[in-house]
XYZ file of C-alpha atoms in Angstrom:
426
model
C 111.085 112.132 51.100
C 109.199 112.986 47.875
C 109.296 112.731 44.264
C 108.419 113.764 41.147
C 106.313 111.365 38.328
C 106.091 113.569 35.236
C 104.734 112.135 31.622
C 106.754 113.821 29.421
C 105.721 115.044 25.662
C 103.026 117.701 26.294
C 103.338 120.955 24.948
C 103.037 123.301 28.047
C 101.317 126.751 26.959
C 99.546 129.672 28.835
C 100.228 132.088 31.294
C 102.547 131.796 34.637
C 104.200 134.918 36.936
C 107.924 134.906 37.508
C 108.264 134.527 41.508
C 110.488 136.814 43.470
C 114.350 136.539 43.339
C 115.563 133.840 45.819
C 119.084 135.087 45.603
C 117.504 138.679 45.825
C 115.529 137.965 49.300
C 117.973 135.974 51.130
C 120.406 138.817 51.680
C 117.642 141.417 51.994
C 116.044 139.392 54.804
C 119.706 139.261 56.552
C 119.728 143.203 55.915
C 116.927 143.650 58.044
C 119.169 143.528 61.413
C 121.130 146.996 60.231
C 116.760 148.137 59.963
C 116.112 149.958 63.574
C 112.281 149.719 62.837
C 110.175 147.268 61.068
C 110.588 145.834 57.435
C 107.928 144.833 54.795
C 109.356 142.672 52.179
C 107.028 141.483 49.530
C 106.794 139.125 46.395
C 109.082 137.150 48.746
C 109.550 133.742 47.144
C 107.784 131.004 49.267
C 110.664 128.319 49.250
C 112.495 126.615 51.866
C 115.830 128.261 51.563
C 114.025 131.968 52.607
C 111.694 130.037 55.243
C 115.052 128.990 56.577
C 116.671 132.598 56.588
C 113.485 133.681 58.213
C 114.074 131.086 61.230
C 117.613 132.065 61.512
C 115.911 135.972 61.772
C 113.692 134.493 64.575
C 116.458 132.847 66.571
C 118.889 135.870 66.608
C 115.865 137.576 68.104
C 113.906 139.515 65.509
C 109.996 139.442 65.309
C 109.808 137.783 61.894
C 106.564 136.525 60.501
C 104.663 135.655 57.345
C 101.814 137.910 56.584
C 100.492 136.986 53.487
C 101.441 134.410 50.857
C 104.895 135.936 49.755
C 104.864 138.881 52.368
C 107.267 138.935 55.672
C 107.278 141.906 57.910
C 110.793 141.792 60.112
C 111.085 143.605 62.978
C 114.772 143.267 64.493
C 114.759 145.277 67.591
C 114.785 142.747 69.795
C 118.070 140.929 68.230
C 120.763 140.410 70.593
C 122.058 137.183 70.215
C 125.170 137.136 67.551
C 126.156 132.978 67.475
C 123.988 131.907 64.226
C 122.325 128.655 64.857
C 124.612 125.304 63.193
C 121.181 123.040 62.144
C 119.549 125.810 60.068
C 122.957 127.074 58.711
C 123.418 123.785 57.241
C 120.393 123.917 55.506
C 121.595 126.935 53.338
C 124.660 128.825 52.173
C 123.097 132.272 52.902
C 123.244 131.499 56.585
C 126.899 133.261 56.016
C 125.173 136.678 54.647
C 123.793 137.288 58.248
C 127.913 137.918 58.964
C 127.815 141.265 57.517
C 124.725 143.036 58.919
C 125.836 141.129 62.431
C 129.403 142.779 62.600
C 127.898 146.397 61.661
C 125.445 146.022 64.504
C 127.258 144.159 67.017
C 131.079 144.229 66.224
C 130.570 140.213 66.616
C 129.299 137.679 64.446
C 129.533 133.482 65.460
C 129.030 131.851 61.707
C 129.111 127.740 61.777
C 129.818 126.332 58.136
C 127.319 127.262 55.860
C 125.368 124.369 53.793
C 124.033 124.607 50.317
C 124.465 123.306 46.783
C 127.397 120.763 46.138
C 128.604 121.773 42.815
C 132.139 122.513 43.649
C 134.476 124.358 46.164
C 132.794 127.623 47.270
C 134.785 129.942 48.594
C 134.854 132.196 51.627
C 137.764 133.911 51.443
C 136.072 136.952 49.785
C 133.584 137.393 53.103
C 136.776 137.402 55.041
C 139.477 139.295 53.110
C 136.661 142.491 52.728
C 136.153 142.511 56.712
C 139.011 142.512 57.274
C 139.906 145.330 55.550
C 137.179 147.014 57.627
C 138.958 146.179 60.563
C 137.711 142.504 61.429
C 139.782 139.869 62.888
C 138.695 136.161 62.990
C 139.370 132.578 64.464
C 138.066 129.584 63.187
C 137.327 126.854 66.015
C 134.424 124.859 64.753
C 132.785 127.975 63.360
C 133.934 131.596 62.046
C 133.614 133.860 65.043
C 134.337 137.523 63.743
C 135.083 140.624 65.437
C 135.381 144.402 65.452
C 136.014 147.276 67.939
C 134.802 149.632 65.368
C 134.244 149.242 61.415
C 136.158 151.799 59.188
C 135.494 152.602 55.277
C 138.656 151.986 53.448
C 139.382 151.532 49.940
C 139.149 147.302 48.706
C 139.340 145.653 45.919
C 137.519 141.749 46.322
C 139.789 138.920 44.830
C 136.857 137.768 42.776
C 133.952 139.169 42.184
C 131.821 136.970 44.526
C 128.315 137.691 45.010
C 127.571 136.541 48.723
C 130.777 137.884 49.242
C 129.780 141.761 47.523
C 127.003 141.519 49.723
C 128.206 141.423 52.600
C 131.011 143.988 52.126
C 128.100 146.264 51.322
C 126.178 145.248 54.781
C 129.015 145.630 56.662
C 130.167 148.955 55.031
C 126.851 150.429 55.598
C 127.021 151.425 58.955
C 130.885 151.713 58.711
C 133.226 154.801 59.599
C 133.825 157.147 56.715
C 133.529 156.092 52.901
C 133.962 152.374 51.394
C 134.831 151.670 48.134
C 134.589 147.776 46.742
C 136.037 147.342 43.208
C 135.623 144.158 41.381
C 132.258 143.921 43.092
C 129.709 141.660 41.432
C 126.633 143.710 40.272
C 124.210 140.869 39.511
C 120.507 142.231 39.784
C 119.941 140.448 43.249
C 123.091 143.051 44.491
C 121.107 145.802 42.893
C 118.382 145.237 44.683
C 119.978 144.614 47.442
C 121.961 148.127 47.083
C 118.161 149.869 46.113
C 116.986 148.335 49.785
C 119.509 149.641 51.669
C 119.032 153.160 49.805
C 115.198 153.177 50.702
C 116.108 152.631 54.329
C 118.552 155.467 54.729
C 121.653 153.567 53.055
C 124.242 155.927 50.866
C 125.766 153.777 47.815
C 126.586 155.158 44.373
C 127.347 152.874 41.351
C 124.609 150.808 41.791
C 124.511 148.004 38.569
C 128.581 148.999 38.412
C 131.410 147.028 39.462
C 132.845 149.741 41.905
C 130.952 150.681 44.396
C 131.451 154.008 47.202
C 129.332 153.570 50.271
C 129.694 155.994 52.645
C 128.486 155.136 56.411
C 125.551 156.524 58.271
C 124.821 156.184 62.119
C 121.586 153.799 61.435
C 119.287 153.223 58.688
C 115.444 153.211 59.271
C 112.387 150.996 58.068
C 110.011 150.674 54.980
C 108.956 148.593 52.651
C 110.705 147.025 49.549
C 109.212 144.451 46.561
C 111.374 142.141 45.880
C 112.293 141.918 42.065
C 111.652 139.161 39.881
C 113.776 135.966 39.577
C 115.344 136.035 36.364
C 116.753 132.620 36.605
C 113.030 131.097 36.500
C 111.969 133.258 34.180
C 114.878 131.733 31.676
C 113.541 128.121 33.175
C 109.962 128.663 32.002
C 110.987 130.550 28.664
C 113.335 127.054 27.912
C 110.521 124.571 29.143
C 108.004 125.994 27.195
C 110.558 126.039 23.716
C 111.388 122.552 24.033
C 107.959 121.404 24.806
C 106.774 123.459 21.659
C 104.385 125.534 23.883
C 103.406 128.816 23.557
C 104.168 130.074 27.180
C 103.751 134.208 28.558
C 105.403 134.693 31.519
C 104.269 137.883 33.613
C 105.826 140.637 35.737
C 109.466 140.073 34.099
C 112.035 143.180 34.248
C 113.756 142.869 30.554
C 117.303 144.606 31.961
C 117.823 141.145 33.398
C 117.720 139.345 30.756
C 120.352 140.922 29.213
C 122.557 138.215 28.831
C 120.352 135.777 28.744
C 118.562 136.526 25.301
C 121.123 136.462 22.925
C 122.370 133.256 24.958
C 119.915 131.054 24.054
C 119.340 132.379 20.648
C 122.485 130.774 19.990
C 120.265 127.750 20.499
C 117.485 128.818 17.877
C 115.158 129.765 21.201
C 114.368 133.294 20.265
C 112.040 135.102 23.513
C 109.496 138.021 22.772
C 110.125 140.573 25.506
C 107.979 143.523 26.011
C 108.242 146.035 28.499
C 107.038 143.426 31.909
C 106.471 140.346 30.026
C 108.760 137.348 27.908
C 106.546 135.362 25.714
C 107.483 132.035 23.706
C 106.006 131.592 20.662
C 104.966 127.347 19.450
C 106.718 125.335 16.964
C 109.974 126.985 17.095
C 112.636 124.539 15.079
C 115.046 125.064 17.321
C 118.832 124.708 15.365
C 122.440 125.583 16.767
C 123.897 129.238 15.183
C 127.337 128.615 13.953
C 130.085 130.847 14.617
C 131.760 132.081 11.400
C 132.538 129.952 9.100
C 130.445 126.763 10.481
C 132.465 126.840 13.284
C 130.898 124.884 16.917
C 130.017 127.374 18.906
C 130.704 128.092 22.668
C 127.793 128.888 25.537
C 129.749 130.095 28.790
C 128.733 131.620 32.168
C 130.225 134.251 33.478
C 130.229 137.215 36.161
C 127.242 139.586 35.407
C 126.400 140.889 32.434
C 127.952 137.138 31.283
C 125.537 134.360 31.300
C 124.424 133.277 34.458
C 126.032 130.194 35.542
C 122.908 129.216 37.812
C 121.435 128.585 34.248
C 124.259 125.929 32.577
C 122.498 123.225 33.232
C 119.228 124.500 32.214
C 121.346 125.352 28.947
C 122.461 121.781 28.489
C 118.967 120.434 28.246
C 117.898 123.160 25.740
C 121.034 122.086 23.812
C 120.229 118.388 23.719
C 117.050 119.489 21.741
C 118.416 121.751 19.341
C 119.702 120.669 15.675
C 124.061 120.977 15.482
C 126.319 120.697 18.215
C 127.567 123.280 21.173
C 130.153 123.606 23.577
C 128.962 124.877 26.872
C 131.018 125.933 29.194
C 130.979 126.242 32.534
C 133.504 128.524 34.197
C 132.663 128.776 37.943
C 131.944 125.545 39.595
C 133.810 121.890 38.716
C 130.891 120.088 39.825
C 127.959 121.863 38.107
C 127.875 119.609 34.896
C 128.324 116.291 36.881
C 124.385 115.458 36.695
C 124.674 115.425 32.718
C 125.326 111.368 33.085
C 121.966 111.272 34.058
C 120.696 112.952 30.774
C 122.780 110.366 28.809
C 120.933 107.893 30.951
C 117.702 109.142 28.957
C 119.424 109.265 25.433
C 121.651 112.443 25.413
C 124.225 112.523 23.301
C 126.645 114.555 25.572
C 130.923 114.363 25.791
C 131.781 115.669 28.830
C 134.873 116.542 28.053
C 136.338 118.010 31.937
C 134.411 119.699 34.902
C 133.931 122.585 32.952
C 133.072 121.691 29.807
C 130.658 119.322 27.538
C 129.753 119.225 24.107
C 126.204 118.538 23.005
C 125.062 117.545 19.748
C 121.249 117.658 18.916
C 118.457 117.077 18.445
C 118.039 113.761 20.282
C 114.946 112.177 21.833
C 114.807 111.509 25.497
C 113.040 108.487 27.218
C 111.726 109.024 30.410
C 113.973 107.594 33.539
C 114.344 107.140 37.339
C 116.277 110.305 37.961
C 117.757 111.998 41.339
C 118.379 115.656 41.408
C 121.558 116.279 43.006
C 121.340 120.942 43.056
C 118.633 122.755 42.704
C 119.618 124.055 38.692
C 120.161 120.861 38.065
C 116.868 119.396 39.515
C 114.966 122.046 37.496
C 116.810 120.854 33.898
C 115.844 116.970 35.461
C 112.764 118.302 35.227
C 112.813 120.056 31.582
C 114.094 117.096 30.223
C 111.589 114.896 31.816
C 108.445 116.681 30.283
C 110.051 116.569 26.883
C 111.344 113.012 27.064
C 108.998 110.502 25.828
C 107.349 108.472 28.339
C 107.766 108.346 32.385
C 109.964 109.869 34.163
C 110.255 109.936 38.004
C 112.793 112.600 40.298
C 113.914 111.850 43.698
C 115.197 114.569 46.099
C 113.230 117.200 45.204
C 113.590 118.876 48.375
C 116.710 120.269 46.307
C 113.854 121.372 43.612
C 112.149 122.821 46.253
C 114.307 125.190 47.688
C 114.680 127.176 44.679
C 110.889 126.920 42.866
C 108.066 128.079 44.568
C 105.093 124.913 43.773
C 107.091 124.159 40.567
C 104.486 121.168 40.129
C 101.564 123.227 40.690
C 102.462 125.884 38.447
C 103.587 123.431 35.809
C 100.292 121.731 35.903
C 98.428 124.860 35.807
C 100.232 124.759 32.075
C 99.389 121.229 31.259
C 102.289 119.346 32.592
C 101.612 116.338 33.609
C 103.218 116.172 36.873
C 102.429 114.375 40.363
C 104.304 115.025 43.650
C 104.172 111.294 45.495
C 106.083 109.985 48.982
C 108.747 108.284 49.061
């Protein structure tokens, strides 16, 4: 076990790179078993939650291997084993992506319960519902064991528009009989790469970055090589440290389309962003003050499906807020338990109602002392850690393993701004 120390009230400044999309690479890596010859993936994010689908690769059979810093080269051939293994799909929810490309290849897929975040019920009744309108039929004894005679295209609309779940009704639809067509599919930028993968390797899919997609099958799909895009959740992370610190923070290799929703977001905050064609700069000394609605009315922050605001950012959201002058409502529609670690920012002097699951109302600006803090998600460990190197004094985070999984050497990259920040044992 490990923790954080940080010493909070240093403006961090300079230059960092946005790391590859985590939620981007997972369900490319579990693509790579519809590949019949080698992969390259690259500007692969080196956290535990991909290290983890890369096991789960090896296991099933695949040659998988790092070659390089953020690089993995996957060659599946050799997969013939279809029961995923129950210790490493504890360890992460995208354990259940390797469903899809596993019924397409196999007609049989052996999914134990995945793990993952606990920030409310996460459904996998999407996943399901979509195979089986492709012809799969499942029993649950222990673990989801799926199965197919054939897979056939047909016409579906998803009861929510679920990422993981989009995913792998494109995976499995792939390789499919005749044409697919998913309506209310999510179209986050992860799926779009996702979708621009699958096209490089022989894949057909039209309405890419739309909410109704037509897929229509092919007998295999080939190799290649594919960059994974930038994660625009860490991008917004940095951009927000860096504003509440009062730094003056560039961060490189950023794709501006996803941050779409994003911008005008945290404007409402007084944050404003700089974004140029492959960078997002933060300018110092921003005064950072709530915009009213009309008429001085509190406004509301809410996530969303995509183009909404990301809800993997609310609680990065709630820290900004608790540093900006006026009060805001942010809402969180998708998860009940996403908001549950604002106590601890009250612990450190937040003045935060939370009024249900969903919702809390900040009022600003209010200074933070630094506290003995346990990160509980991996959004919510990274705002632990916002608030920490604004607060004043000494704050220290336990489980940061949950950290971890979602920022690639967060302390090393924070230091290399001027945070200070020390990783200790437990």
């Amino acid at each position: 076990m490990q923790s954080f120390v940080i010493q909070g009230g240093r403006p961090l400044s300079g230059t960092i790179r946005a790391s590859g999309n985590k939620n981007g690479a997972l369900p490319i890596l579990a693509a790579t078993v519809l590949a019949s010859d080698a992969v390259t993936l690259s500007n692969l994010p080196r956290i535990r939650d991909v290290e983890v689908m890369v096991e789960l690769l090896v296991d099933l059979g695949a040659d998988a291997s790092w070659t390089g810093p953020n690089e993995v080269r996957v060659d599946s051939s050799g997969v013939s084993k279809t029961e995923l293994d129950p210790d490493l799909c504890r360890e992460i929810r995208a354990s259940f992506l390797l469903a899809g490309p596993l019924l397409a290849r196999f007609g049989r897929a052996v999914v134990p319960p995945p793990g993952g975040d606990v920030i409310g019920r996460r459904r996998l009744d999407t996943h399901i519902h979509a195979f089986a309108e492709l012809g799969v039929t499942m029993e649950i004894n222990g673990a989801y064991d799926l199965r197919a005679e054939k897979l056939v295209g047909k016409r579906m609309y998803l009861d929510e528009a679920s990422v993981m779940g989009t995913e792998n009704a494109i995976m499995a639809a792939v390789l499919a009989e005749g044409e697919t067509i998913v309506g209310h599919a999510a179209c986050e930028p992860h799926i779009q790469d996702l979708c621009r993968f699958l096209v490089s390797i022989g894949a057909q899919i039209d309405g890419i970055g739309s909410n109704v997609l037509r897929i229509q099958g092919v007998d295999r799909l080939g190799g290649g090589s594919h960059r994974i895009g930038p994660e625009h959740i860490e991008v917004a992370s940095f951009a927000v440290l860096a504003a509440v610190t009062g730094g003056d923070l560039t961060i490189e290799e950023v794709e501006p389309d996803d941050l779409i929703a994003i911008v005008p977001a945290f404007r409402k905050l007084g944050i404003e962003f700089e974004v140029g064609p492959s960078t997002l700069r933060v300018r110092p000394g921003q005064k950072l003050a709530v915009v009213d609605d009309l008429g001085g009315q509190i406004p509301k922050l809410e996530s969303g499906i995509w183009p909404a605001f990301p809800a993997d950012l609310t609680s990065i959201a709630v820290v900004a807020a608790t540093q900006s002058t006026g009060t805001v409502l942010v809402f969180e529609k998708m998860f009940e338990s996403r908001l549950f670690f604002v106590d601890k920012l009250v612990s450190m002097g937040a003045r935060i109602i939370l009024c249900d699951p969903h919702r809390a109302v900040i009022t600003g600006p209010a200074k933070l002392f630094g506290q003995r803090l346990e990160s509980p998600d991996i959004r919510a460990g990274m705002a632990m850690v916002i608030a920490s190197l604004c607060a004043e004094g000494q704050s220290s985070i336990g489980n940061i393993r949950q950290i971890d999984r979602g920022y690639e050497r967060i302390d090393e990259r924070l230091r290399a701004l001027g945070a200070d920040i020390v990783r200790e044992e437990l």
